[in-house]
């Protein structure tokens, strides 16, 4: 079997590692474009994820049996539809289904149509609409916090949590005017009630009808310890049974997952692939913040080290509609992924630093590469903001974290930064020592 994974981050490294790890048969693995760590287990082709025609040509030339898509942008651009039109097998949601992530206004309206609990919101197309929405009373007095979100994909830069209506208006104006670096000009923005609670990421595989849950995970989005400083792509993730109780999982299946999959079917885009629910557990019950139509990064690293079933079989089942007959099994453990990042990240960051100590990390610790390349001497050097994700599973979260941090201590480069408090937040989001 030949399998191609599209993408170049820690998530894609983890997908490829897991495909290999869980497959009973040897696989020929490919990645486009990949990174230096991925190149140790897959043949990398330097085709950008946006170039669907070249990817199709590559798949035909190599005789690749299945393609798996990591990031959201190619999905939003309809890569699944392009591959299927070309008669090629690809796992992931169609362009129509990918609107659940590609347009926040579409996603919020979808949640409303299907009675899925979410924050109250209004969609606004102009600064005048924003002022009307805020003065309508729906968002409380002018001193209330509100969240402003750019409608489209915005590389993580499209969400502003504003402390007052005035700040929200400024943020909305900047998003609509395209003044936010990397975010592009939004055609519309979503103004949303700010919720309080604990966040959780719940991912699942779906085949249009049936679904299989993955272990619940928690991301750590801020750059600094105690959740300080700006948001990043994610500085670490954990999976642990304490994140969502079995009662809460049952409630989420009933109130969020089943109505979502039924809604996709009834609106003509049955959902196939990986679906990611970004949740806020509030004192009034769970609320869905967002859908992502793909694996999360770094949640995937922490999740997939616990997978026992063949990941290839699971992806095939999402395509063939046989997920209901496939038992997707996970180790009965907890896991953690600690992200090591470059100095300066999430702002302008340094590149080209030599990474030492990687060869000393052995045993059951996985070091997934996110932003690495090799220098002329064949040594790994940094080439991205997030560079490595040190990942381990163990019987308890405490042991998994201890193993990750012991490995982290062995790795170094000039400017390496990481959070020392991954997994050390209690259920109300407070930092706990130990
Ligand atoms: P999103 O891309 O919609 O998940 O938003 C990114 C992050 O912003 C989330 O992970 C939350 O930390 C925060 N966020 C989004 N929506 C809200 C909300 N309604 N209330 C409070 N925080 C939010
Ligand atoms: N870790 C959050 C995401 O992948 O969107």
Coordinates of C-alpha atoms and ligand atoms in Angstrom, one line a residue:
X1 CA 0.0 0.0 0.0
X2 CA 1.2 3.5 -0.9
X3 CA -0.1 6.4 1.2
X4 CA 0.5 10.1 0.8
X5 CA 0.0 12.6 3.6
X6 CA -0.3 16.3 2.7
X7 CA 1.2 18.8 5.1
X8 CA 4.5 19.6 6.8
X9 CA 4.0 19.9 10.6
X10 CA 4.1 17.9 13.8
X11 CA 0.5 16.7 13.1
X12 CA 1.5 15.2 9.8
X13 CA 4.6 13.6 11.3
X14 CA 2.4 12.0 13.9
X15 CA -0.1 10.8 11.3
X16 CA 2.7 9.1 9.3
X17 CA 4.3 7.6 12.4
X18 CA 0.9 6.3 13.5
X19 CA 0.1 4.8 10.0
X20 CA 3.4 2.9 10.1
X21 CA 3.2 2.0 13.8
X22 CA -0.4 0.6 13.6
X23 CA -0.3 -1.1 10.2
X24 CA 0.1 -4.9 10.2
X25 CA 1.5 -4.7 6.7
X26 CA 4.5 -2.6 5.5
X27 CA 3.5 0.7 4.0
X28 CA 5.2 2.9 1.4
X29 CA 4.8 6.4 2.9
X30 CA 5.0 9.7 1.1
X31 CA 4.6 13.3 2.3
X32 CA 4.1 16.6 0.5
X33 CA 5.9 18.7 1.3
X34 CA 7.0 17.2 4.7
X35 CA 10.0 18.2 6.8
X36 CA 13.4 16.8 7.8
X37 CA 12.0 14.6 10.6
X38 CA 9.2 13.3 8.3
X39 CA 11.9 12.5 5.7
X40 CA 13.2 9.7 8.0
X41 CA 10.0 7.7 7.5
X42 CA 8.5 8.9 4.3
X43 CA 9.6 10.0 0.8
X44 CA 9.0 13.8 0.7
X45 CA 8.0 15.7 -2.4
X46 CA 8.3 19.4 -2.4
X47 CA 4.8 20.1 -3.7
X48 CA 2.9 22.9 -1.8
X49 CA -0.5 21.7 -0.4
X50 CA -2.3 24.4 -2.5
X51 CA -1.1 22.9 -5.8
X52 CA -3.8 20.3 -6.4
X53 CA -2.9 19.6 -10.0
X54 CA 0.7 18.7 -9.2
X55 CA -0.4 16.6 -6.2
X56 CA -2.8 14.7 -8.5
X57 CA 0.0 14.2 -11.0
X58 CA 2.4 13.0 -8.3
X59 CA -0.2 10.5 -7.0
X60 CA -0.8 9.1 -10.4
X61 CA 2.9 8.8 -11.2
X62 CA 3.7 7.0 -8.0
X63 CA 0.5 4.8 -8.0
X64 CA -0.5 6.1 -4.5
X65 CA -3.5 4.2 -3.1
X66 CA -4.7 6.7 -0.5
X67 CA -4.1 10.4 0.2
X68 CA -4.7 11.9 3.7
X69 CA -4.9 15.7 4.2
X70 CA -3.4 17.3 7.3
X71 CA -4.2 21.1 7.1
X72 CA -7.5 22.9 6.5
X73 CA -6.6 25.1 3.6
X74 CA -6.5 22.4 0.9
X75 CA -9.7 21.0 2.3
X76 CA -11.4 24.4 2.2
X77 CA -10.1 24.7 -1.4
X78 CA -11.8 21.5 -2.4
X79 CA -8.9 19.1 -2.7
X80 CA -11.1 16.1 -1.8
X81 CA -13.5 17.0 -4.7
X82 CA -10.6 17.5 -7.1
X83 CA -9.1 14.1 -6.2
X84 CA -12.5 12.3 -6.5
X85 CA -13.2 13.9 -9.8
X86 CA -9.8 12.5 -11.0
X87 CA -10.9 9.0 -9.7
X88 CA -8.3 9.1 -6.8
X89 CA -8.8 7.9 -3.3
X90 CA -8.6 10.6 -0.6
X91 CA -9.7 10.7 3.0
X92 CA -11.3 14.0 4.2
X93 CA -14.4 16.1 4.0
X94 CA -15.6 17.6 0.7
X95 CA -15.4 21.4 0.0
X96 CA -19.1 21.8 1.0
X97 CA -18.4 20.0 4.4
X98 CA -15.2 22.0 4.9
X99 CA -17.3 25.2 5.2
X100 CA -17.8 24.2 8.8
X101 CA -14.3 25.5 9.4
X102 CA -13.7 27.7 6.4
X103 CA -16.6 30.1 7.3
X104 CA -17.3 30.9 10.9
X105 CA -20.6 32.5 9.9
X106 CA -21.6 29.3 8.0
X107 CA -20.6 27.2 11.1
X108 CA -22.6 29.4 13.5
X109 CA -25.7 29.4 11.3
X110 CA -25.4 25.6 10.9
X111 CA -25.2 25.2 14.7
X112 CA -28.3 27.5 15.1
X113 CA -30.2 25.5 12.4
X114 CA -29.5 22.3 14.2
X115 CA -30.0 23.4 17.8
X116 CA -26.3 22.8 18.7
X117 CA -25.4 24.8 21.9
X118 CA -23.0 27.6 21.1
X119 CA -22.3 31.2 22.1
X120 CA -24.9 33.8 21.1
X121 CA -23.7 35.7 18.0
X122 CA -24.5 38.1 15.2
X123 CA -22.9 38.2 11.7
X124 CA -21.8 41.7 10.6
X125 CA -20.6 42.8 7.1
X126 CA -19.7 46.4 7.9
X127 CA -18.6 48.5 10.9
X128 CA -22.2 49.9 10.9
X129 CA -23.6 46.3 11.3
X130 CA -21.1 45.8 14.2
X131 CA -22.3 48.9 16.0
X132 CA -25.9 47.9 15.5
X133 CA -25.2 44.4 16.9
X134 CA -23.4 45.8 19.9
X135 CA -26.0 48.4 20.7
X136 CA -28.9 46.0 20.3
X137 CA -28.6 44.9 23.9
X138 CA -27.9 41.3 22.9
X139 CA -24.3 41.6 24.2
X140 CA -25.0 43.4 27.5
X141 CA -23.7 46.8 28.5
X142 CA -20.7 48.5 26.7
X143 CA -18.3 47.2 29.3
X144 CA -19.1 43.5 28.6
X145 CA -16.4 41.3 27.0
X146 CA -17.2 40.1 23.5
X147 CA -15.4 38.0 20.9
X148 CA -14.9 39.1 17.3
X149 CA -14.0 36.5 14.7
X150 CA -13.0 36.9 11.1
X151 CA -15.3 34.8 8.9
X152 CA -12.7 32.9 6.9
X153 CA -9.5 31.0 7.5
X154 CA -7.1 33.4 9.2
X155 CA -4.1 31.4 10.2
X156 CA -5.0 31.6 13.8
X157 CA -5.0 35.4 13.8
X158 CA -8.7 35.9 13.2
X159 CA -10.1 35.8 16.8
X160 CA -10.0 38.7 19.2
X161 CA -11.3 38.6 22.7
X162 CA -12.3 42.2 23.4
X163 CA -12.7 43.6 26.9
X164 CA -15.4 46.2 25.9
X165 CA -17.7 47.0 23.0
X166 CA -15.3 49.8 22.0
X167 CA -12.4 47.4 21.7
X168 CA -14.6 45.0 19.8
X169 CA -15.5 47.7 17.3
X170 CA -11.8 48.5 16.7
X171 CA -11.0 44.8 16.3
X172 CA -13.9 44.3 13.8
X173 CA -12.9 47.3 11.8
X174 CA -9.3 46.1 11.6
X175 CA -10.4 42.6 10.5
X176 CA -12.8 44.0 7.9
X177 CA -10.1 46.4 6.6
X178 CA -7.5 43.6 6.3
X179 CA -5.2 45.3 8.8
X180 CA -4.4 42.2 10.8
X181 CA -1.1 40.6 9.6
X182 CA -1.6 37.2 7.9
X183 CA -5.4 37.3 8.3
X184 CA -6.4 38.9 5.0
X185 CA -9.5 41.2 4.8
X186 CA -12.6 39.5 6.2
X187 CA -15.8 40.0 4.2
X188 CA -17.8 39.5 7.4
X189 CA -17.1 39.0 11.1
X190 CA -18.9 37.1 13.8
X191 CA -19.6 39.0 17.0
X192 CA -20.0 36.5 19.8
X193 CA -20.8 36.4 23.5
X194 CA -17.6 35.7 25.5
X195 CA -18.0 32.5 27.4
X196 CA -16.2 31.4 30.5
X197 CA -15.1 27.9 31.4
X198 CA -12.6 25.2 30.6
X199 CA -11.7 24.3 27.0
X200 CA -11.5 20.8 25.6
X201 CA -10.9 19.4 22.1
X202 CA -12.9 16.4 21.1
X203 CA -12.0 14.8 17.8
X204 CA -13.8 12.0 16.0
X205 CA -13.6 10.0 12.8
X206 CA -16.8 10.0 10.7
X207 CA -18.0 8.1 7.6
X208 CA -21.1 10.1 6.8
X209 CA -23.3 8.1 9.2
X210 CA -21.2 6.3 11.9
X211 CA -18.5 7.9 14.0
X212 CA -15.7 6.9 16.4
X213 CA -14.5 9.2 19.2
X214 CA -10.9 9.8 19.9
X215 CA -9.6 10.4 23.4
X216 CA -10.5 13.9 24.6
X217 CA -7.6 16.3 24.5
X218 CA -6.6 19.8 25.8
X219 CA -4.5 22.3 23.9
X220 CA -2.4 25.0 25.6
X221 CA -2.7 27.9 23.2
X222 CA -0.9 30.7 25.0
X223 CA 2.9 31.1 24.6
X224 CA 3.5 31.7 28.3
X225 CA 3.2 29.7 31.4
X226 CA 0.0 30.2 33.5
X227 CA -1.7 30.9 30.1
X228 CA 0.0 34.3 29.6
X229 CA 0.9 36.2 26.5
X230 CA -0.3 35.9 22.9
X231 CA -2.0 32.8 21.3
X232 CA 0.1 30.4 19.3
X233 CA -0.7 27.4 17.2
X234 CA -0.5 25.4 20.4
X235 CA 2.4 24.9 22.9
X236 CA 1.4 21.5 24.1
X237 CA -1.5 19.1 24.5
X238 CA -2.6 16.3 26.8
X239 CA -5.1 13.5 26.7
X240 CA -6.5 12.3 30.0
X241 CA -9.8 10.7 31.1
X242 CA -10.3 13.7 33.4
X243 CA -10.9 16.1 30.5
X244 CA -14.4 14.9 29.7
X245 CA -16.3 12.6 32.1
X246 CA -18.4 9.8 30.6
X247 CA -21.6 11.7 31.4
X248 CA -20.2 14.8 29.6
X249 CA -19.2 12.6 26.6
X250 CA -22.7 11.1 26.4
X251 CA -24.2 14.6 26.6
X252 CA -21.9 15.9 23.8
X253 CA -22.8 12.9 21.6
X254 CA -26.5 13.7 22.1
X255 CA -26.3 17.5 21.9
X256 CA -23.4 18.2 19.5
X257 CA -22.2 15.2 17.6
X258 CA -25.4 13.5 16.5
X259 CA -27.1 16.7 15.4
X260 CA -23.9 17.8 13.6
X261 CA -23.7 14.6 11.5
X262 CA -27.4 14.5 10.9
X263 CA -27.3 18.1 9.9
X264 CA -24.5 17.5 7.4
X265 CA -26.5 14.6 5.9
X266 CA -29.8 16.5 5.7
X267 CA -28.0 19.5 4.1
X268 CA -26.5 17.3 1.4
X269 CA -22.8 17.0 2.5
X270 CA -22.4 13.9 4.6
X271 CA -19.3 14.4 6.8
X272 CA -16.4 12.0 6.1
X273 CA -13.0 12.4 7.7
X274 CA -11.8 13.8 11.0
X275 CA -14.0 16.3 12.7
X276 CA -12.6 18.4 15.6
X277 CA -15.0 20.1 18.1
X278 CA -13.5 23.0 20.0
X279 CA -15.6 23.1 23.2
X280 CA -16.0 25.4 26.2
X281 CA -17.4 23.7 29.3
X282 CA -19.4 26.5 31.0
X283 CA -21.4 26.4 34.2
X284 CA -24.5 26.3 32.0
X285 CA -23.3 23.3 30.1
X286 CA -21.0 22.6 27.1
X287 CA -20.9 25.1 24.3
X288 CA -19.4 24.4 20.8
X289 CA -16.9 27.2 20.0
X290 CA -15.8 25.9 16.6
X291 CA -15.5 23.1 14.2
X292 CA -12.2 22.2 12.6
X293 CA -12.5 19.8 9.6
X294 CA -9.1 18.0 10.3
X295 CA -6.8 16.8 13.0
X296 CA -5.6 19.5 15.5
X297 CA -1.9 20.3 16.1
X298 CA -0.6 19.5 18.7
X299 CA -3.6 17.4 19.9
X300 CA -3.0 14.8 17.2
X301 CA 0.5 14.0 18.5
X302 CA -0.9 13.3 22.0
X303 CA -3.9 11.4 20.6
X304 CA -2.3 9.2 18.1
X305 CA 0.4 7.8 20.4
X306 CA -2.6 6.0 22.1
X307 CA -4.1 4.5 18.9
X308 CA -4.1 0.7 18.7
X309 CA -6.2 0.0 15.6
X310 CA -4.6 0.4 12.1
X311 CA -5.0 4.1 11.3
X312 CA -5.0 3.2 7.6
X313 CA -8.0 0.9 8.2
X314 CA -9.8 3.6 10.1
X315 CA -9.3 6.2 7.2
X316 CA -10.4 3.5 4.7
X317 CA -13.5 2.9 6.8
X318 CA -14.3 6.7 6.7
X319 CA -14.4 6.4 3.0
X320 CA -16.2 3.2 2.5
X321 CA -18.9 3.8 5.1
X322 CA -17.8 0.9 7.3
X323 CA -16.7 2.8 10.3
X324 CA -19.7 1.3 12.3
X325 CA -18.1 -2.2 11.8
X326 CA -14.6 -1.0 12.7
X327 CA -13.6 -1.1 16.3
X328 CA -11.3 1.9 16.9
X329 CA -9.2 1.1 20.0
X330 CA -7.0 3.3 22.2
X331 CA -4.6 2.4 25.0
X332 CA -6.0 3.0 28.4
X333 CA -3.5 5.6 29.3
X334 CA -2.9 9.4 29.3
X335 CA -0.5 11.2 27.1
X336 CA 1.3 14.5 26.7
X337 CA 3.0 16.5 23.9
X338 CA 5.3 19.4 24.9
X339 CA 6.1 21.8 22.0
X340 CA 9.6 23.2 21.7
X341 CA 9.6 26.5 19.8
X342 CA 12.0 29.0 18.4
X343 CA 13.0 32.3 20.1
X344 CA 10.5 35.0 19.0
X345 CA 7.6 32.7 18.3
X346 CA 4.6 33.4 17.8
X347 CA 6.1 36.7 16.4
X348 CA 9.0 36.8 14.1
X349 CA 11.2 33.9 15.0
X350 CA 14.8 32.8 14.5
X351 CA 15.7 29.9 12.1
X352 CA 18.8 27.9 11.4
X353 CA 19.8 27.0 15.0
X354 CA 21.5 23.6 15.3
X355 CA 19.5 21.2 17.4
X356 CA 21.5 19.1 19.9
X357 CA 20.6 16.0 21.8
X358 CA 17.9 14.4 19.6
X359 CA 19.8 11.2 19.4
X360 CA 19.8 10.8 23.2
X361 CA 16.0 10.6 23.2
X362 CA 15.3 6.9 22.9
X363 CA 12.7 4.4 24.0
X364 CA 9.0 5.2 24.0
X365 CA 9.2 8.9 23.6
X366 CA 8.3 10.3 20.2
X367 CA 9.8 13.5 19.0
X368 CA 7.6 14.7 16.2
X369 CA 9.2 17.3 13.9
X370 CA 7.2 20.5 13.0
X371 CA 9.8 23.0 11.8
X372 CA 13.1 21.3 11.0
X373 CA 15.5 21.0 8.1
X374 CA 19.0 19.6 7.6
X375 CA 22.1 21.7 7.1
X376 CA 25.0 20.9 4.8
X377 CA 26.5 18.5 7.4
X378 CA 23.2 16.6 7.6
X379 CA 22.4 17.9 11.1
X380 CA 18.9 19.0 12.1
X381 CA 18.4 22.7 12.3
X382 CA 15.4 24.8 13.2
X383 CA 13.2 26.1 10.3
X384 CA 9.9 27.0 11.9
X385 CA 8.2 28.7 14.9
X386 CA 7.1 25.4 16.4
X387 CA 10.1 23.0 15.9
X388 CA 9.5 19.8 17.8
X389 CA 6.7 18.0 19.8
X390 CA 8.0 15.7 22.5
X391 CA 5.3 13.2 23.1
X392 CA 4.8 10.2 25.5
X393 CA 1.9 8.2 26.9
X394 CA 1.9 6.4 30.3
X395 CA -0.6 5.0 32.9
X396 CA -1.1 8.4 34.4
X397 CA -0.8 12.0 33.1
X398 CA 1.8 12.8 35.7
X399 CA 4.1 10.0 34.5
X400 CA 3.5 10.9 30.8
X401 CA 4.5 14.5 31.6
X402 CA 7.5 13.5 33.6
X403 CA 8.7 11.4 30.7
X404 CA 8.2 14.2 28.2
X405 CA 10.0 16.8 30.4
X406 CA 13.0 14.4 31.0
X407 CA 13.4 14.1 27.2
X408 CA 12.9 17.8 26.8
X409 CA 15.9 18.4 29.1
X410 CA 18.1 16.5 26.7
X411 CA 17.3 18.6 23.7
X412 CA 18.6 22.1 23.2
X413 CA 19.4 24.8 20.7
X414 CA 20.2 28.5 21.1
X415 CA 16.8 30.2 21.6
X416 CA 14.7 27.1 22.4
X417 CA 11.6 28.0 24.4
X418 CA 8.8 25.8 25.9
X419 CA 6.2 25.9 28.6
X420 CA 7.0 24.0 31.8
X421 CA 3.3 23.8 32.8
X422 CA 1.7 21.7 30.1
X423 CA -1.0 19.5 31.7
X424 CA -0.8 21.4 35.0
X425 CA -4.1 23.2 34.8
X426 CA -6.9 22.0 37.0
X427 CA -10.5 21.6 35.8
X428 CA -11.3 25.2 36.3
X429 CA -8.3 26.3 34.3
X430 CA -6.1 27.2 37.3
X431 CA -2.5 26.3 37.4
X432 CA -1.7 23.5 39.9
X433 CA 1.9 22.7 41.0
X434 CA 3.5 19.3 40.9
Ligands
LIG1 P1 -11.8 29.6 17.6 O1 -10.9 29.7 16.5 O2 -13.2 29.9 17.3 O3 -11.7 28.3 18.4 O4 -11.3 30.6 18.7 C1 -9.9 30.5 19.2 C2 -9.9 30.6 20.7 O5 -10.5 31.8 21.1 C3 -10.6 29.5 21.4 O6 -9.9 28.3 21.5 C4 -10.9 30.1 22.7 O7 -9.8 30.1 23.6 C5 -11.2 31.6 22.3 N1 -12.7 31.8 22.1 C6 -13.3 31.6 20.9 N2 -14.6 31.9 21.1 C7 -14.8 32.2 22.3 C8 -16.0 32.6 23.1 N3 -17.2 32.7 22.6 N4 -15.8 32.9 24.4 C9 -14.5 32.9 25.0 N5 -13.4 32.5 24.3 C10 -13.5 32.2 23.0
LIG2 N1 -4.6 23.0 18.2 C1 -5.7 23.7 17.6 C2 -5.8 23.5 16.1 O1 -5.2 22.7 15.5 O2 -6.6 24.2 15.5

